[in-house]
CSV table of C-alpha atoms in Angstrom, one decimal:
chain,number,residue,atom,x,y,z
A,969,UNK,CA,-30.4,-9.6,24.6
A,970,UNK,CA,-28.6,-7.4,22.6
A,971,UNK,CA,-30.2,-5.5,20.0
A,972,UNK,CA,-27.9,-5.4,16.5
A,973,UNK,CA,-28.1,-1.9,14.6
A,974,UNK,CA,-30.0,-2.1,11.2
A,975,UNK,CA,-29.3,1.3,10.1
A,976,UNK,CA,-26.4,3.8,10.4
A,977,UNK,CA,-29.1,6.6,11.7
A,978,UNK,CA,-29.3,3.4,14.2
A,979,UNK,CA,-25.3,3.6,15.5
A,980,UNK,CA,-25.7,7.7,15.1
A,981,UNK,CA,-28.3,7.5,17.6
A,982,UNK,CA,-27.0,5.0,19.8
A,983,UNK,CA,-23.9,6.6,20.3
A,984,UNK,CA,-25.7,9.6,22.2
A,985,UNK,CA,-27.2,7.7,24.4
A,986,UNK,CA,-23.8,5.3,24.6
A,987,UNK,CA,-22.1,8.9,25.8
A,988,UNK,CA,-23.6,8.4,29.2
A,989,UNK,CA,-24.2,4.7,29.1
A,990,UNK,CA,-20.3,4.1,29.3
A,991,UNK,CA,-19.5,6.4,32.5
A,992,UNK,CA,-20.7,3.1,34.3
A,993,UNK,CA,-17.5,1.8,33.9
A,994,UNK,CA,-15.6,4.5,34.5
A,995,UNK,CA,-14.0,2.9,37.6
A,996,UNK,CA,-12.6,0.1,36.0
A,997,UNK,CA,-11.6,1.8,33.1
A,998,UNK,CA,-9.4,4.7,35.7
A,999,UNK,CA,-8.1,1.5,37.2
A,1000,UNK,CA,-7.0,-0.1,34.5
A,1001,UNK,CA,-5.1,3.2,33.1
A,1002,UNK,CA,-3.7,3.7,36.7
A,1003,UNK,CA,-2.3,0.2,36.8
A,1004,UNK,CA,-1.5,0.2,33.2
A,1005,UNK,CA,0.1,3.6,33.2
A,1006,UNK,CA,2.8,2.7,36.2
A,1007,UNK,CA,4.2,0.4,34.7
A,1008,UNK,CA,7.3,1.4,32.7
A,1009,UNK,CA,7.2,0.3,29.3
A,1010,UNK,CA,10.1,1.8,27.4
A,1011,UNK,CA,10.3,0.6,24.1
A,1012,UNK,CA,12.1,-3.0,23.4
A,1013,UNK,CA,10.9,-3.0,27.6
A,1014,UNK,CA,7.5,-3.8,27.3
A,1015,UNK,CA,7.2,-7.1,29.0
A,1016,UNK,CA,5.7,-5.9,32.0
A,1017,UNK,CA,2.9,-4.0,30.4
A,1018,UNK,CA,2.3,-6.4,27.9
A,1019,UNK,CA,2.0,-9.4,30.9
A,1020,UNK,CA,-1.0,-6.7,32.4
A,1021,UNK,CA,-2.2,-7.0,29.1
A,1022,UNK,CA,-2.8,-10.7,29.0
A,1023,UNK,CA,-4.2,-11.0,32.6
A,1024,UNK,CA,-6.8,-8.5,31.3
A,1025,UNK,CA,-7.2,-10.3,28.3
A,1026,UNK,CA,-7.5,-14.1,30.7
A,1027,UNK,CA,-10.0,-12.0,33.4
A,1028,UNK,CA,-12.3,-11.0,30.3
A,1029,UNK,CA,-12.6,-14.5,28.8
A,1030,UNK,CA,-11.0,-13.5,25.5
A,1031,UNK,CA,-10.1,-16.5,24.0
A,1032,UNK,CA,-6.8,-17.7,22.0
A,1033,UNK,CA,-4.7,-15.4,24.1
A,1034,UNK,CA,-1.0,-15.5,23.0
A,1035,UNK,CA,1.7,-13.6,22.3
A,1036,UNK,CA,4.6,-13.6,19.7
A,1037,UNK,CA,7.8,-13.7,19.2
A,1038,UNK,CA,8.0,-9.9,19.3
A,1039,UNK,CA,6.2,-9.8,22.4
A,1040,UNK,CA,3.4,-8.9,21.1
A,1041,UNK,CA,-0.4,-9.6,23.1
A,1042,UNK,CA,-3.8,-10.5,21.5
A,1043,UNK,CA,-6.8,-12.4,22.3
A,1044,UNK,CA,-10.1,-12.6,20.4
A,1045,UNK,CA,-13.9,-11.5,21.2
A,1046,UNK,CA,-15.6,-13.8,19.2
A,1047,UNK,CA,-18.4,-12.7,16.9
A,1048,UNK,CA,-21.7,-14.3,16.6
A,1049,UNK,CA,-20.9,-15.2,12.6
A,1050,UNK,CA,-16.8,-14.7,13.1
A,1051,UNK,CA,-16.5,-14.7,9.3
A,1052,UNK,CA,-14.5,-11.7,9.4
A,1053,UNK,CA,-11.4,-10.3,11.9
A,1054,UNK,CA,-11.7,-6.7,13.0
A,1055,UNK,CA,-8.6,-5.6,14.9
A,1056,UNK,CA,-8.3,-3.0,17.4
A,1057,UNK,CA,-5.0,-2.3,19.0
A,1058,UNK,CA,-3.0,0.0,20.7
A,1059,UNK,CA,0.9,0.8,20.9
A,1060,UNK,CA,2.3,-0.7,24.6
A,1061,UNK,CA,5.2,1.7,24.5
A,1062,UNK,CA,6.2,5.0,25.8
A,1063,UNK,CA,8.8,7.7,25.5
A,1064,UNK,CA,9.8,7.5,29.0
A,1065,UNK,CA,12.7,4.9,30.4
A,1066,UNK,CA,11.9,3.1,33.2
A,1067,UNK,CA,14.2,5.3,35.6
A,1068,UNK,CA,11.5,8.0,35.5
A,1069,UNK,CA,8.9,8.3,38.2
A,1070,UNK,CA,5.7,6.5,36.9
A,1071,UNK,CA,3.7,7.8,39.7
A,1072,UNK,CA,0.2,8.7,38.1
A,1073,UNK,CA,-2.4,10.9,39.7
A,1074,UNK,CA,-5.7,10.9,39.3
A,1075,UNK,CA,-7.8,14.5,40.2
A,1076,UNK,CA,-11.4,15.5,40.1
A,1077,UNK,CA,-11.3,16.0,36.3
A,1078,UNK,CA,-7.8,15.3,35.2
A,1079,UNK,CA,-4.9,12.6,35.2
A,1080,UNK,CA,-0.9,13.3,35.6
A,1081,UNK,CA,1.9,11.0,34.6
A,1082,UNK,CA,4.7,10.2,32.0
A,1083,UNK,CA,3.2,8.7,28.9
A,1084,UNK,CA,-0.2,8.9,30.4
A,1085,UNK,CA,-2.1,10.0,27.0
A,1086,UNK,CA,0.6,8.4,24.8
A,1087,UNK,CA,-0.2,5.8,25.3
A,1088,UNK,CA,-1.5,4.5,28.4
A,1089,UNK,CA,-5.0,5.4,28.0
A,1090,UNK,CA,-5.0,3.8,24.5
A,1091,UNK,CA,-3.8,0.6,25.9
A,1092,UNK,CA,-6.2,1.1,28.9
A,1093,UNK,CA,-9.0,1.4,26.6
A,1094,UNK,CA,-8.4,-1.9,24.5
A,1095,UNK,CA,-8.0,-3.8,27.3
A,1096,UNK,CA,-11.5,-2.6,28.7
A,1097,UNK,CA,-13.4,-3.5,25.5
A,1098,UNK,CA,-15.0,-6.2,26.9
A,1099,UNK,CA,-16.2,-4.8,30.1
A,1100,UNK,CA,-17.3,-1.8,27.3
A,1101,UNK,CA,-19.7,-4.3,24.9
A,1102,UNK,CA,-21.0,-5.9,27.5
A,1103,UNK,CA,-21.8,-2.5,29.9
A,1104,UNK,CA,-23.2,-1.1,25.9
A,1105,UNK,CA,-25.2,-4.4,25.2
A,1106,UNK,CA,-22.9,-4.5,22.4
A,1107,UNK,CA,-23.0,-7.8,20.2
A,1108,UNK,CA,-20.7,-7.9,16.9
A,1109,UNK,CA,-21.0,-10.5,14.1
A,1110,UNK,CA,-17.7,-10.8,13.3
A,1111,UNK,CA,-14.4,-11.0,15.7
A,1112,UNK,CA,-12.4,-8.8,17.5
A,1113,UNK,CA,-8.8,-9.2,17.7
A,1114,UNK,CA,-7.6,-6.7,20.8
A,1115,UNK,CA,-3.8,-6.2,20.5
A,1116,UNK,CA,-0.9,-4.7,23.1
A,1117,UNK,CA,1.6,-3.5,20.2
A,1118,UNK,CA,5.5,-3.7,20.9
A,1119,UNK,CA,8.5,-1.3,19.2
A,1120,UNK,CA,6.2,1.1,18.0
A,1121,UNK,CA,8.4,4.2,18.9
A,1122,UNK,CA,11.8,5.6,18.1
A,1123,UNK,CA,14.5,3.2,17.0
A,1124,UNK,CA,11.2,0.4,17.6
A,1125,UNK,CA,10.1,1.7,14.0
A,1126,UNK,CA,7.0,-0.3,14.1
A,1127,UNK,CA,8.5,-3.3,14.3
A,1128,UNK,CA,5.8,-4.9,16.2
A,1129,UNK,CA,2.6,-4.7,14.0
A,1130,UNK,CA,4.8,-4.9,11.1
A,1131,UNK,CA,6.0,-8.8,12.5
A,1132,UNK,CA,1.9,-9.3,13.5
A,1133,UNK,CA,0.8,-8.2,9.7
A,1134,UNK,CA,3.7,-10.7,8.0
A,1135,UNK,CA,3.0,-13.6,10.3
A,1136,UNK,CA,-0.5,-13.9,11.3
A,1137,UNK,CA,-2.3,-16.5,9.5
A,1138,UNK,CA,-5.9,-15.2,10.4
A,1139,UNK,CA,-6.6,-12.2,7.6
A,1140,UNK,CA,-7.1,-8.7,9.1
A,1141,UNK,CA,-10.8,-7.2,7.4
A,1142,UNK,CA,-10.7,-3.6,9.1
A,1143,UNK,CA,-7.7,-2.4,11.8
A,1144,UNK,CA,-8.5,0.2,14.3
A,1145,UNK,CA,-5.8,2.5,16.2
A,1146,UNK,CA,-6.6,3.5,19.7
A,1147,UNK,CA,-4.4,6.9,20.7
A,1148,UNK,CA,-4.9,8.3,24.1
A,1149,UNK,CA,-5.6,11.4,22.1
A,1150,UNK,CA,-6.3,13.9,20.6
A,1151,UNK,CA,-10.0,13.3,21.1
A,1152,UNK,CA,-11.6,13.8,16.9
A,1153,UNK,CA,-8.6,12.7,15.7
A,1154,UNK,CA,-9.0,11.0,12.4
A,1155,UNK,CA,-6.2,9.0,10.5
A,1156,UNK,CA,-6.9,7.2,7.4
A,1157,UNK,CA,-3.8,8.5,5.8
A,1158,UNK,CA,0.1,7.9,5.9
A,1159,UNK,CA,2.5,10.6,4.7
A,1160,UNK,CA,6.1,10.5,3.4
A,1161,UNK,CA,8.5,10.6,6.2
A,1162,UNK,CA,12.2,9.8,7.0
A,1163,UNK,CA,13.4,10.1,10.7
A,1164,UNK,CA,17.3,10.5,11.5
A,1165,UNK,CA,20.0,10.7,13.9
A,1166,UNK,CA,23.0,13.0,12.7
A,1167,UNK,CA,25.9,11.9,15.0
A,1168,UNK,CA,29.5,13.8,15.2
A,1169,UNK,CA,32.5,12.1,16.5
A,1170,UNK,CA,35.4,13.9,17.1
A,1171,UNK,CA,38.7,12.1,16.8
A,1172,UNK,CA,40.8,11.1,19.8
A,1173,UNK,CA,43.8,12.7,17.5
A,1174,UNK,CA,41.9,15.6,16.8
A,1175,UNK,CA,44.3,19.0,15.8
A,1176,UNK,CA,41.5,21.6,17.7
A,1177,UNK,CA,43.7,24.3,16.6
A,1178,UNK,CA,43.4,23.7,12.7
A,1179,UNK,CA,40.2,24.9,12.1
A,1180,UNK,CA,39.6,27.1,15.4
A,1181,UNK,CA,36.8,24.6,16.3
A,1182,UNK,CA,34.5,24.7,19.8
A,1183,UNK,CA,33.7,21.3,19.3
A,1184,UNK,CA,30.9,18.6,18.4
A,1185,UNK,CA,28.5,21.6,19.0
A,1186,UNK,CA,29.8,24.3,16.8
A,1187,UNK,CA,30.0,21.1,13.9
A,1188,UNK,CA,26.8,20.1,14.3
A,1189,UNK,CA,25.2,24.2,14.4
A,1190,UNK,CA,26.9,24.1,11.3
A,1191,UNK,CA,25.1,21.1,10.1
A,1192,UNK,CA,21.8,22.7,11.2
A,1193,UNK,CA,22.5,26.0,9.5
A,1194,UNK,CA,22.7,24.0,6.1
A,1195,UNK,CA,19.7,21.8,6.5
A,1196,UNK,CA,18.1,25.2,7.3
A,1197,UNK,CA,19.4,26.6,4.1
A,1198,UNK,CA,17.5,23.4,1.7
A,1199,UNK,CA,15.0,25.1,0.3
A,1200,UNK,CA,11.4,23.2,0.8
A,1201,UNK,CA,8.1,23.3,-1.6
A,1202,UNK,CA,4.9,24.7,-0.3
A,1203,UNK,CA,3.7,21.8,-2.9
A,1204,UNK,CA,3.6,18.6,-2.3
A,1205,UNK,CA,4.0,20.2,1.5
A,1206,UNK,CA,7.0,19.6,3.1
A,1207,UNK,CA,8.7,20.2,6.5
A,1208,UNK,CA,12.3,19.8,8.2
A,1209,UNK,CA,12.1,19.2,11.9
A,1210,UNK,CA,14.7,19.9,14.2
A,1211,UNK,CA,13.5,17.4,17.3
A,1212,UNK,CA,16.8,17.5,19.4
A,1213,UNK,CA,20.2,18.3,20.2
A,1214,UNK,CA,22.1,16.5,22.8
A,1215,UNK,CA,25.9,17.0,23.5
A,1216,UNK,CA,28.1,18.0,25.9
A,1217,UNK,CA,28.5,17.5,30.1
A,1218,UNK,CA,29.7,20.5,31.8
A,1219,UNK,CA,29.8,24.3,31.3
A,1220,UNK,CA,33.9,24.2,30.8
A,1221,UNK,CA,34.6,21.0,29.1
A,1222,UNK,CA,34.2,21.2,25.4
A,1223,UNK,CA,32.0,18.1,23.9
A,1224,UNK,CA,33.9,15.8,21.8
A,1225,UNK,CA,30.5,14.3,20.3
A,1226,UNK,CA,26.6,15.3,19.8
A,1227,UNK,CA,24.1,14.0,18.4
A,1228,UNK,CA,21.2,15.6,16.5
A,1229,UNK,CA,17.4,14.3,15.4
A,1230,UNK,CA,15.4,14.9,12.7
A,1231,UNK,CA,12.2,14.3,11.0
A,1232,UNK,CA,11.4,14.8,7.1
A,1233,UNK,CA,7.4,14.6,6.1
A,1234,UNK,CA,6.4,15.4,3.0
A,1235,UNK,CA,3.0,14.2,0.5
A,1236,UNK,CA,5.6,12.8,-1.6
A,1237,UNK,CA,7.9,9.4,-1.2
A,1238,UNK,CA,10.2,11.3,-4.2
A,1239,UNK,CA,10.5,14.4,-2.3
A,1240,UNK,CA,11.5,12.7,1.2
A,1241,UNK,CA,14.3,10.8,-0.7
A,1242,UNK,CA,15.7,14.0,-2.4
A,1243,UNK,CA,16.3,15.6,0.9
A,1244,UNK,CA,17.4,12.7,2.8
A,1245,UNK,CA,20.1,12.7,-0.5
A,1246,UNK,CA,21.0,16.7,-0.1
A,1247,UNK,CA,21.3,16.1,4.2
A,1248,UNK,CA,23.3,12.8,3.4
A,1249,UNK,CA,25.6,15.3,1.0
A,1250,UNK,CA,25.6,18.3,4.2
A,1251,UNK,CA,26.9,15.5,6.9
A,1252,UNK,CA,29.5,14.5,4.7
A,1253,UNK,CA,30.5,17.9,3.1
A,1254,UNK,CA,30.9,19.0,7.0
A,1255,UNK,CA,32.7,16.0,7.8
A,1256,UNK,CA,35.2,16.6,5.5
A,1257,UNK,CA,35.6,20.1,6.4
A,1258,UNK,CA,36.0,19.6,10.1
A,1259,UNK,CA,37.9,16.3,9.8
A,1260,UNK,CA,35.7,14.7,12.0
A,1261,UNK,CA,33.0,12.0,12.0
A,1262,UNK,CA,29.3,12.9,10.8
A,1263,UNK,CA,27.3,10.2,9.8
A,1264,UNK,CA,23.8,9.8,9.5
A,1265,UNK,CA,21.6,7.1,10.3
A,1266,UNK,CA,18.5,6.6,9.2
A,1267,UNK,CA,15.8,5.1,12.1
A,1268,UNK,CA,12.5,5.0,10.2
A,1269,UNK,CA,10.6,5.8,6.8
A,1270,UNK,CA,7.2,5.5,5.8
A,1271,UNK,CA,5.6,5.9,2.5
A,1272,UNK,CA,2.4,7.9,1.7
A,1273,UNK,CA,-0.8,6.0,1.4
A,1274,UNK,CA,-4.4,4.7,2.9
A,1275,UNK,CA,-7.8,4.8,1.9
A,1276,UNK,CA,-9.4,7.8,0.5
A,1277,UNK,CA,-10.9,10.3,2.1
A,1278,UNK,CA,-14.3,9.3,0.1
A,1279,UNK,CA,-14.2,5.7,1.5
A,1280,UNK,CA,-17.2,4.7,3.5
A,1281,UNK,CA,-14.8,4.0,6.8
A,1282,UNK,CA,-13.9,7.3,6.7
A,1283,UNK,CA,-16.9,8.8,5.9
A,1284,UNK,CA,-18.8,6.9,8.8
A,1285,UNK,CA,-16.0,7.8,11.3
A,1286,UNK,CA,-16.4,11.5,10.5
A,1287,UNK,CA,-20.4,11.5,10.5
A,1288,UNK,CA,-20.0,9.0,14.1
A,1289,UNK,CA,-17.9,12.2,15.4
A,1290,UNK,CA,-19.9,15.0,14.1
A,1291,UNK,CA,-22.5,13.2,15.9
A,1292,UNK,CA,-21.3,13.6,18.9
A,1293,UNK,CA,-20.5,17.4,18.4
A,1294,UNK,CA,-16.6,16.5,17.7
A,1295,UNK,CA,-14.5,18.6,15.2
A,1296,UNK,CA,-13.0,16.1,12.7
A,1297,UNK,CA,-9.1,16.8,12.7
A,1298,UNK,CA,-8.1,15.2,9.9
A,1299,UNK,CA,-4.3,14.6,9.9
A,1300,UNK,CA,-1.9,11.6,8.4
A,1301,UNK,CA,-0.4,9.2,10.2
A,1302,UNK,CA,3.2,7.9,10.6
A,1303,UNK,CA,2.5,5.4,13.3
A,1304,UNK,CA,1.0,1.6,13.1
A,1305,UNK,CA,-1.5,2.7,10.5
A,1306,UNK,CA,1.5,2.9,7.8
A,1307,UNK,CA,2.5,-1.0,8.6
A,1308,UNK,CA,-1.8,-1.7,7.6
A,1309,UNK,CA,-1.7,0.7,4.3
A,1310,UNK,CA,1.2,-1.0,3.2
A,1311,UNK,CA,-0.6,-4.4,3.3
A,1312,UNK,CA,-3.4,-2.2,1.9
A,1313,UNK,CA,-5.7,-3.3,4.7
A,1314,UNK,CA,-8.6,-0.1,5.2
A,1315,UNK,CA,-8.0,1.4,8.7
A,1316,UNK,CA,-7.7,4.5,10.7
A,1317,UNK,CA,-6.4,5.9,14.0
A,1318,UNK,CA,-8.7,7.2,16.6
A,1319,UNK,CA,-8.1,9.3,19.8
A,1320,UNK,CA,-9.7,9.2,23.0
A,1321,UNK,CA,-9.6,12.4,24.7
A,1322,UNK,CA,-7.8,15.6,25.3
A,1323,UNK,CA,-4.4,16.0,26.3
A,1324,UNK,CA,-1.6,18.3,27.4
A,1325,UNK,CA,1.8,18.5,27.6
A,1326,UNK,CA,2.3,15.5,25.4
A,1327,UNK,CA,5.6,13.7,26.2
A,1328,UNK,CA,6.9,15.8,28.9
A,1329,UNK,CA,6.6,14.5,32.8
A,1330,UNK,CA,3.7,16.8,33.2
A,1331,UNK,CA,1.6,15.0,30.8
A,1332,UNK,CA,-2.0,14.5,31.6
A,1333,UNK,CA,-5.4,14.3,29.9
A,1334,UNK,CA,-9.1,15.2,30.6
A,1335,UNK,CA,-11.3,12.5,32.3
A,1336,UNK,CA,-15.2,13.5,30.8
A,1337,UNK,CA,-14.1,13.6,27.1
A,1338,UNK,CA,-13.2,10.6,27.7
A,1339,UNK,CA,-17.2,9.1,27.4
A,1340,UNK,CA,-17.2,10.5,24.2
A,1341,UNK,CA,-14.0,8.7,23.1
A,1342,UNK,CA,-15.4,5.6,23.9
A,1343,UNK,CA,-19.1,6.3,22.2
A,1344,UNK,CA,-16.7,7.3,19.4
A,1345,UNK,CA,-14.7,3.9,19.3
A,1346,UNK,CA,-18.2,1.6,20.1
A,1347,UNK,CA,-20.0,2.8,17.0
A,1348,UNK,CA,-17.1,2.8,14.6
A,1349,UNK,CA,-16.9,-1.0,15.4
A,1350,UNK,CA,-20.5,-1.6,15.0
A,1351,UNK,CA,-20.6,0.2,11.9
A,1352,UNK,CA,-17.0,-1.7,10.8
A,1353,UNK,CA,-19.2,-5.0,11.7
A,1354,UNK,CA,-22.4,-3.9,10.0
A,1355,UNK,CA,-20.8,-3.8,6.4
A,1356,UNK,CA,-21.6,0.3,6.6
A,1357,UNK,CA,-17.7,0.9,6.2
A,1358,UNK,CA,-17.4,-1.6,3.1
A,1359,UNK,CA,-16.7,-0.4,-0.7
């Protein structure tokens, strides 16, 4: 019979003991990550993940297993009481197309393959909650709503939990992000962020002798050299990121377009919105320069927000990590957790282990921090259903 904590010294204690408890599962957690992480799952492409999802989701027993118009899949783990809905979820999509090798390998103490941390193991781990309660002895009051998350990434601008939040008729208590890492990650924040795609078109008609240009790539340096210019306050902080530059398709054909990504974060909405205004006023200042297109589009924004740092959730997923000798890396969020703050829902983003070479096809992650991910996630949830993480 499973034995409810009373205390929070109770769910500080039990996750110790939870650390070594969980490695009983480890081979149906490795084979759910295996299976889960060769699967392509581009994003707007995540059928075939999402499809694993709900056979998990059937073989566990959940019940009310659906999906939505958005492709997104959830089922429930009912609660003794189920008065309220506690849900943990994790983003089905990955940076990688589904032309790239998927091939993942699993070694004596680490894992290779595309996507692999972000965010196979996160959708692994969900989708082994079940087999986790019951190998813990785990017993919640209230329900658990597990959920694969579609168009997270890129262009998907969190399209998927932001359809869940406005449509689901069943209120959301406490939300719970699962990242494959970084293991003592800890989210309970969004900040101010635009992301953008500068794009230069050359016309067809194009004089190349008028202004002695090389082409798209000597337009779009000189659209870099200008945001470089924009000068950025150390307060509220703010940054410019340069992500990429793609153009061109030999060494001896000059490119006739190019595009160029970028991402604006700042601790204040006002201060993201005056230099996507100033960039808006580069791309067109160049354009009319050159003679050429430069347009920007925008692809996402996200407004700063989320509980405080004093809130009890917080404060028992800091003291649950401490516990387990983690470092607390406190660090805002621009992913799902922004869609919950905005319906002012109290949630934060967890990883589950430590990674390397993050989005590249080396990617891989650490197997035995893993235990202490999942010890991590079991007692937030039991302190989320003991009322420790209310106001």
């Amino acid at each position: 019979m499973a034995k409810r904590p009373k205390t929070l010294n109770d769910i500080l204690n039990g996750v110790i003991k939870a650390k070594e408890d969980v490695k009983a599962i480890r081979e149906i957690l490795l084979a759910n990550l295996v299976m889960m992480g060769e699967i392509p799952a581009p994003t707007f492409g995540e059928e075939a993940r999402i499809r694993f999802f709900l056979d998990r989701f059937t073989e566990s027993g959940l019940d009310s297993i659906s999906t939505d118009e958005v492709g997104n899949a959830f089922g429930y783990l009912r609660g003794k009481e189920g008065e309220k809905t506690i849900l943990v979820a994790a983003h089905t999509d990955t940076v990688f197309d589904d032309t790239i090798d998927h091939t993942v390998h699993v070694e004596s103490s680490r894992i290779f393959g595309p996507g692999i941390a972000d965010n196979s193991l996160g959708c692994a781990v969900v989708a082994s909650i079940p087999q986790i309660f019951q190998q813990l002895n785990i017993e919640l009051n209230h329900n658990i709503l597990l959920m694969g998350i579609t168009r997270s990434l890129g262009r998907g601008d969190i399209a998927g939990i932001r359809f869940f939040l406005n449509n689901h008729k069943v209120p959301i208590d406490y939300g719970l992000f699962v990242e494959g890492a970084q293991l003592g990650r800890l989210s309970y924040s969004s900040i101010g962020m635009l992301r953008g795609e500068i794009h230069c078109t050359i016309p067809d008609e194009y004089d190349w002798t008028l202004f002695e240009s090389s082409g798209a790539i000597s337009i779009l340096n000189d659209v870099i050299t200008k945001m470089m210019a924009i000068p950025l306050p150390t307060k509220p902080k703010t940054t410019i990121t340069l992500g990429s530059l793609n153009s061109g398709t030999a060494y001896n054909t000059v490119p006739n377009s190019g595009s160029l990504y970028f991402e604006i974060r700042s601790e204040q909405a006002g201060m993201v919105s005056e230099l996507h205004d100033r960039i808006q006023e580069i791309t067109e200042e160049v354009s009319l320069n050159t003679q050429t297109n430069v347009d920007l589009e925008v692809l996402a924004r996200r407004r700063p927000g989320g509980i405080a740092f004093s809130h009890p959730l917080t404060k028992v997923a800091k003291r649950i990590q401490e516990s387990l000798g983690l470092n607390p890396k406190i660090e805002p969020s621009v992913g799902e957790l922004s869609a919950l703050i905005d319906k002012q829902i109290p949630g934060i983003t967890i990883g589950i282990t430590q990674a390397s070479q993050m989005h590249t096809l080396k990617e891989n992650i650490s197997i035995e921090p893993i235990y202490n991910g999942l010890a991590q996630l079991a007692g937030i949830l039991q302190a989320m259903d003991g009322g420790f993480c209310d106001e």
